Amino acid sequence: MNLKISALDYVQEVQNGNISAEDFIASTLERIRSVDEKLHAFLNVNEDALNQAREIDKKIKSGQKVGACFGMPISIKDNMCIKNSKTTCASKMLENFVAPYDATVISKLKAKDAIFIGKVNMDEFAMGLTTEFSAYGPSKNPWNLDYTPGGSSGGSAVSVSAFECVASLGSDTGGSVRNPASFCSVVGLKPTYGLISRFGLISYANSIEQIGPVTRTVKDNAFLLNMIAGLDSNDNTTVDNKNEDYLSGIDSGIEGKKIGIIKEMIADGTDPAVLSATKEAISKLENLGATCEEVSLDMVKYSVAAYYTITATEAGSNLARYDNLRYGYDFSLEGYEFNSYIQKARKNFGPEVTRRMIIGGFVPSAGHAGKYFLKALKVKNKLTKEINEAFKKYDLLLSPTVPVLPFKLGEKIDDPVALFLVDINTVTANLTGKPAISVPFAISNGLPIGIQFLADSMNENMLLQAAYALEKTVKLPEVPI
Amino acid sequence: MTKIGLEIHCQLTNLESKLFCSCKANYRQFDINENICPVCMGLPGSLPRLNQDAVKKATMIAMALNCSTPEKIAFFRKNYFYPDLPKNFQITQLNIYGDTSVGGSGSIMVGDKKIRITRIQLEEDPGRLIYEGNSSKNQITLVDYNRAGTPLVEIVTEPDFENPKQVREFLNILSDLLENLGVSDPSLEGAMRADANVSIEGGKKVEIKNIGSFHDLEKAVHFEITRQESLHSREIEISQETRHWDDKRKITISSRSKEEALDYRYFLEGDIPWVTINPEILQKLKLEMPESISSKKERYVSKYKIPNQVADVLSSDKFYSDLFEDSHTEANAKEIANIITTDLMGLVDTREKREASKITPKHLGDLADAIQNGKISRNSAKNALHEIVKTGKELSQIITDLDLGNVSDESELLVIIKDVISEEPQAVEQAKSNPQTINYLVGKVMQKTKGKADPKLTLDVLKKQIEQ
Ligand SMILES: [Zn+2]
């Protein structure tokens, strides 16, 4: 069984009767058994997947209507609720939390006959960019097991990259889909804020985060986006995309498009290999008929500081509900007075979450908000104005997804400030609500490099078209695992 | 001068669902923790879905209290830990970053006194704590989340009240107004709660929290003024503090520990986009709003010539004014107003009696018509009304069953009148010269017919007989 086929090819093969869902799922489970001990992409594997595949095969054989996924194995970041299954956010705090409902993206994919092959690893509550802050241990980069796969949706990128599933859903608060996609050489999309319902996604910084597909090809990404995007009455922040089809025009090319190269995202500190890959990407795009020129977004300099201030504030509030009174882990509250109980119950948060919650208690507090939180909101507004101006002039913006190459596990975990700077190229899309995608572009000394495109709000179509055009110009080696 | 300000929390009890989910706003009918869902329990991954009807109703309250209404409203998070708060933050509104709550400054007249409204905001009610165990050692706290997420409107006034009487008058007006708007039933337990701040001349401001009903609010304010005046007269300083209302002992008690200066870390609730309430929407809402109490009163007086005081009583109570609106015609309006205010109000003076009452608008119309057509005397009408409220039977049926119909047959009446004339020769003589005396004779006829004689006919026949 060839597990390396794309999602679209999988659909084709099953439809043509060349493979069965059952065989494909069985091989996938076998693959997970054989490689995941090394990779640790999965936090748990769906024991019922084979049965579900058999049901779908039955439907196909009897000529019943089958959903567009035809039993395709999809992994889900463990911060999205699947009814009656554990959703831990890779935290001890939610060790025993069994979701009583499906996230909107889950019910949409269920209706399309996708099979959720398992829940995948992440940094605890999506705070981090290496998966090293998972309470259940880090995932490894399939390109080199000594390296981090990126994060926080590391498990999503690893499982897709290492053929443990066909596609995955991650979530992106400041680059959490695009960063691991870049580090693992897969495609990762952060859509326009509001394009995909967040209902059932456990909030970290709710005003800027989005669910996004992680796939091996750009077309697969558009295919998945078609199924999960759109208005949802359960999420008041969703926007109507009028059932836009992101796949049909994907081969439109980028001839005549104007692309702005964001100066602040290829500044000092950018790895030379990353810089030269970026230049190569630019020249390939120009060969395809696009015009590229540098553009300055001055506020990008302050974007990471603003990002951490805003996310810490929202996290401090979003995670306040984990007091272990209504759900959580085994801990008897008898004999405690409320305040001491709260203190004790919340000890189960890991170090990074604790750090951000402490910051989140401080930066918006009376007497400090003006200096930190409100200032961060100003940066966010100014940055949005700047990028809106840029989109009057350019169709797309471009940068390397991450200014540095993947680094070793343990290399930066003790240096929060160094880690934070890895975010510099990705947080802008979140702070401004714009869609952005990371496309695999090069391998340098066995380590992947991704290129990032940004488009104006609700312009995912052009974003995917550009990504597809660039993807077609490269032939990358296969993952060595 | 004594200054009193109020912060009133009013549940929008008449809404279908809670503020952010589809659980029932009317949580009182449920067993403990039966009216909950992932949203109002704040489960991981759940998101609030704003109840647009709540926004509408809260905006109506703002308009009724003459408040400014901003074009865009926003929701904020108020962050603090408390077991009755499932998310450990409350979604509420805030005006410190510009006016973004449903209502800005407004005012309402209480008699001749203008009471200024500071703001009106829409927010979610927390759950309810239940304490069990008798000694402090084995006391446990249980939480019922049925109430969590119920739409709550907070109405904040300026410290414009000078005495408890004004407070009471304001609360009466407010209750009537909320009821008239159809947004809330103030008589439901816990539907109206309040905090008050009270200061007397030369003293500091004292806040009283946790007052569970309007009835107690007036008492609490009264108690607090008396307490402060007593301190003042003994030259003891009145310190700025927060006190709690003890609704068992009906006194205010100093909150033992100094209320910690909580920092609520307010910030915008990103899960709820700003809501636009533009002039067109306001205009539409205005049309949807029920007629105000004052406009009703004016109409009753000018159109139907109903006396001022009667119109006042009738218009301010939604139950009675609805009955009136649905029953009256141009011709019988005044009669119906009379029946309601003189007789019906005495019969259904409690919530329970109202709910048990079988009276319909048709009953009232029939009754008024019967009185005006002389089919039934006012006295008998009162008895009939009693029976209507009790049984809901048709008026004609009740008249037959209880034999309440007027004696309007002339020959039948003549027999009785002749009896009276022969029994009262002296009065008959007097009546010939003094027309006033004839009323005495009419009274005698009424006595003999147990009030059922048609008064007009009786007078006519009597006059004829005496003149003969
Ligand atoms: Zn609910």
PDB file of C-alpha atoms in Angstrom, chain A residues 81 94 97 100-101 193 197-203 206-207 233-237 313-314 316-323 325-327 334 338-339 342 346 357 360-362 364-367 369 373-374, chain B residues 20 38-52 77-89 97 137 139-141 143 145 260 262-273:
ATOM      1  CA  CYS A  81     -13.004  18.466  20.606  1.00  0.00           C
ATOM      2  CA  LEU A  94      -7.082  18.254  30.971  1.00  0.00           C
ATOM      3  CA  PHE A  97     -11.253  15.678  29.858  1.00  0.00           C
ATOM      4  CA  PRO A 100     -19.130  15.925  25.201  1.00  0.00           C
ATOM      5  CA  TYR A 101     -19.467  17.457  21.744  1.00  0.00           C
ATOM      6  CA  TYR A 193      -9.721  35.290  10.880  1.00  0.00           C
ATOM      7  CA  SER A 197     -15.302  28.115  12.881  1.00  0.00           C
ATOM      8  CA  ARG A 198     -13.408  27.932  16.168  1.00  0.00           C
ATOM      9  CA  PHE A 199     -16.298  26.249  17.948  1.00  0.00           C
ATOM     10  CA  GLY A 200     -14.727  23.276  19.696  1.00  0.00           C
ATOM     11  CA  LEU A 201     -11.189  24.616  19.391  1.00  0.00           C
ATOM     12  CA  ILE A 202      -9.887  25.154  22.899  1.00  0.00           C
ATOM     13  CA  SER A 203      -9.026  28.831  23.087  1.00  0.00           C
ATOM     14  CA  ASN A 206      -9.226  33.688  20.743  1.00  0.00           C
ATOM     15  CA  SER A 207      -9.105  37.070  19.007  1.00  0.00           C
ATOM     16  CA  SER A 233     -23.971  29.803  14.001  1.00  0.00           C
ATOM     17  CA  ASN A 234     -21.926  28.422  16.889  1.00  0.00           C
ATOM     18  CA  ASP A 235     -19.133  30.915  16.310  1.00  0.00           C
ATOM     19  CA  ASN A 236     -20.240  34.549  16.071  1.00  0.00           C
ATOM     20  CA  THR A 237     -16.871  35.572  14.614  1.00  0.00           C
ATOM     21  CA  THR A 313      -3.713  38.623  28.331  1.00  0.00           C
ATOM     22  CA  GLU A 314      -6.208  36.445  26.509  1.00  0.00           C
ATOM     23  CA  GLY A 316      -4.792  34.453  31.312  1.00  0.00           C
ATOM     24  CA  SER A 317      -8.530  34.815  30.867  1.00  0.00           C
ATOM     25  CA  ASN A 318      -9.205  31.818  28.597  1.00  0.00           C
ATOM     26  CA  LEU A 319      -7.377  29.401  30.856  1.00  0.00           C
ATOM     27  CA  ALA A 320      -8.907  30.765  34.062  1.00  0.00           C
ATOM     28  CA  ARG A 321     -11.732  28.243  33.730  1.00  0.00           C
ATOM     29  CA  TYR A 322      -9.394  25.358  34.469  1.00  0.00           C
ATOM     30  CA  ASP A 323     -10.096  25.315  38.174  1.00  0.00           C
ATOM     31  CA  LEU A 325     -14.314  22.147  39.665  1.00  0.00           C
ATOM     32  CA  ARG A 326     -16.361  20.849  36.747  1.00  0.00           C
ATOM     33  CA  TYR A 327     -13.904  18.650  34.815  1.00  0.00           C
ATOM     34  CA  GLU A 334     -12.823  18.571  49.992  1.00  0.00           C
ATOM     35  CA  PHE A 338     -11.737  28.306  47.729  1.00  0.00           C
ATOM     36  CA  ASN A 339      -8.615  30.410  47.173  1.00  0.00           C
ATOM     37  CA  ILE A 342      -7.673  27.245  43.210  1.00  0.00           C
ATOM     38  CA  ARG A 346      -3.899  25.043  38.992  1.00  0.00           C
ATOM     39  CA  MET A 357      -0.486  33.245  32.727  1.00  0.00           C
ATOM     40  CA  GLY A 360      -1.237  37.652  31.403  1.00  0.00           C
ATOM     41  CA  GLY A 361      -2.135  38.636  34.950  1.00  0.00           C
ATOM     42  CA  PHE A 362       0.250  41.546  34.821  1.00  0.00           C
ATOM     43  CA  PRO A 364      -3.568  44.117  31.375  1.00  0.00           C
ATOM     44  CA  SER A 365      -3.796  44.925  35.100  1.00  0.00           C
ATOM     45  CA  ALA A 366      -4.797  48.322  36.422  1.00  0.00           C
ATOM     46  CA  GLY A 367      -1.786  50.616  36.414  1.00  0.00           C
ATOM     47  CA  ALA A 369      -2.401  48.152  31.005  1.00  0.00           C
ATOM     48  CA  PHE A 373      -1.679  45.769  26.912  1.00  0.00           C
ATOM     49  CA  LEU A 374      -3.159  48.944  25.462  1.00  0.00           C
TER      50      LEU A 374
ATOM     51  CA  PHE B  20     -25.075  33.092  25.099  1.00  0.00           C
ATOM     52  CA  PRO B  38     -21.247  23.228  27.187  1.00  0.00           C
ATOM     53  CA  VAL B  39     -21.553  26.978  26.539  1.00  0.00           C
ATOM     54  CA  CYS B  40     -23.019  28.150  29.833  1.00  0.00           C
ATOM     55  CA  MET B  41     -20.805  25.671  31.670  1.00  0.00           C
ATOM     56  CA  GLY B  42     -17.798  27.220  29.927  1.00  0.00           C
ATOM     57  CA  LEU B  43     -16.520  23.845  28.757  1.00  0.00           C
ATOM     58  CA  PRO B  44     -13.211  23.881  26.862  1.00  0.00           C
ATOM     59  CA  GLY B  45     -13.786  24.890  23.245  1.00  0.00           C
ATOM     60  CA  SER B  46     -17.254  26.330  23.750  1.00  0.00           C
ATOM     61  CA  LEU B  47     -18.009  29.817  22.432  1.00  0.00           C
ATOM     62  CA  PRO B  48     -20.704  32.325  23.371  1.00  0.00           C
ATOM     63  CA  ARG B  49     -23.493  32.899  20.836  1.00  0.00           C
ATOM     64  CA  LEU B  50     -25.030  36.281  21.485  1.00  0.00           C
ATOM     65  CA  ASN B  51     -28.799  36.252  21.987  1.00  0.00           C
ATOM     66  CA  GLN B  52     -29.893  39.087  19.687  1.00  0.00           C
ATOM     67  CA  ARG B  77     -14.565  40.256  30.067  1.00  0.00           C
ATOM     68  CA  LYS B  78     -14.514  40.898  33.780  1.00  0.00           C
ATOM     69  CA  ASN B  79     -11.918  38.491  35.155  1.00  0.00           C
ATOM     70  CA  TYR B  80     -12.156  37.080  38.676  1.00  0.00           C
ATOM     71  CA  PHE B  81     -12.279  33.682  40.332  1.00  0.00           C
ATOM     72  CA  TYR B  82     -15.489  32.581  41.945  1.00  0.00           C
ATOM     73  CA  PRO B  83     -17.093  29.135  42.021  1.00  0.00           C
ATOM     74  CA  ASP B  84     -20.400  30.372  40.628  1.00  0.00           C
ATOM     75  CA  LEU B  85     -18.630  31.675  37.521  1.00  0.00           C
ATOM     76  CA  PRO B  86     -18.038  28.759  35.104  1.00  0.00           C
ATOM     77  CA  LYS B  87     -15.437  30.548  32.970  1.00  0.00           C
ATOM     78  CA  ASN B  88     -13.944  32.499  35.861  1.00  0.00           C
ATOM     79  CA  PHE B  89     -14.785  35.617  33.946  1.00  0.00           C
ATOM     80  CA  TYR B  97     -13.086  52.996  26.538  1.00  0.00           C
ATOM     81  CA  LYS B 137     -16.025  23.041  60.032  1.00  0.00           C
ATOM     82  CA  GLN B 139     -19.803  23.552  55.797  1.00  0.00           C
ATOM     83  CA  ILE B 140     -19.725  22.757  52.113  1.00  0.00           C
ATOM     84  CA  THR B 141     -20.622  24.907  49.157  1.00  0.00           C
ATOM     85  CA  VAL B 143     -23.117  25.190  42.963  1.00  0.00           C
ATOM     86  CA  TYR B 145     -25.377  26.470  37.339  1.00  0.00           C
ATOM     87  CA  GLU B 260     -10.030  43.218  48.429  1.00  0.00           C
ATOM     88  CA  LEU B 262      -9.974  43.333  42.878  1.00  0.00           C
ATOM     89  CA  ASP B 263      -8.388  44.035  39.555  1.00  0.00           C
ATOM     90  CA  TYR B 264     -10.810  42.728  36.961  1.00  0.00           C
ATOM     91  CA  ARG B 265      -8.410  43.080  34.019  1.00  0.00           C
ATOM     92  CA  TYR B 266     -11.243  44.155  31.728  1.00  0.00           C
ATOM     93  CA  PHE B 267     -10.653  43.633  28.031  1.00  0.00           C
ATOM     94  CA  LEU B 268     -12.734  43.159  24.913  1.00  0.00           C
ATOM     95  CA  GLU B 269     -14.511  39.822  24.493  1.00  0.00           C
ATOM     96  CA  GLY B 270     -13.140  38.777  21.107  1.00  0.00           C
ATOM     97  CA  ASP B 271     -15.650  35.962  20.687  1.00  0.00           C
ATOM     98  CA  ILE B 272     -18.509  38.433  20.269  1.00  0.00           C
ATOM     99  CA  PRO B 273     -18.169  40.910  17.410  1.00  0.00           C
TER     100      PRO B 273
END
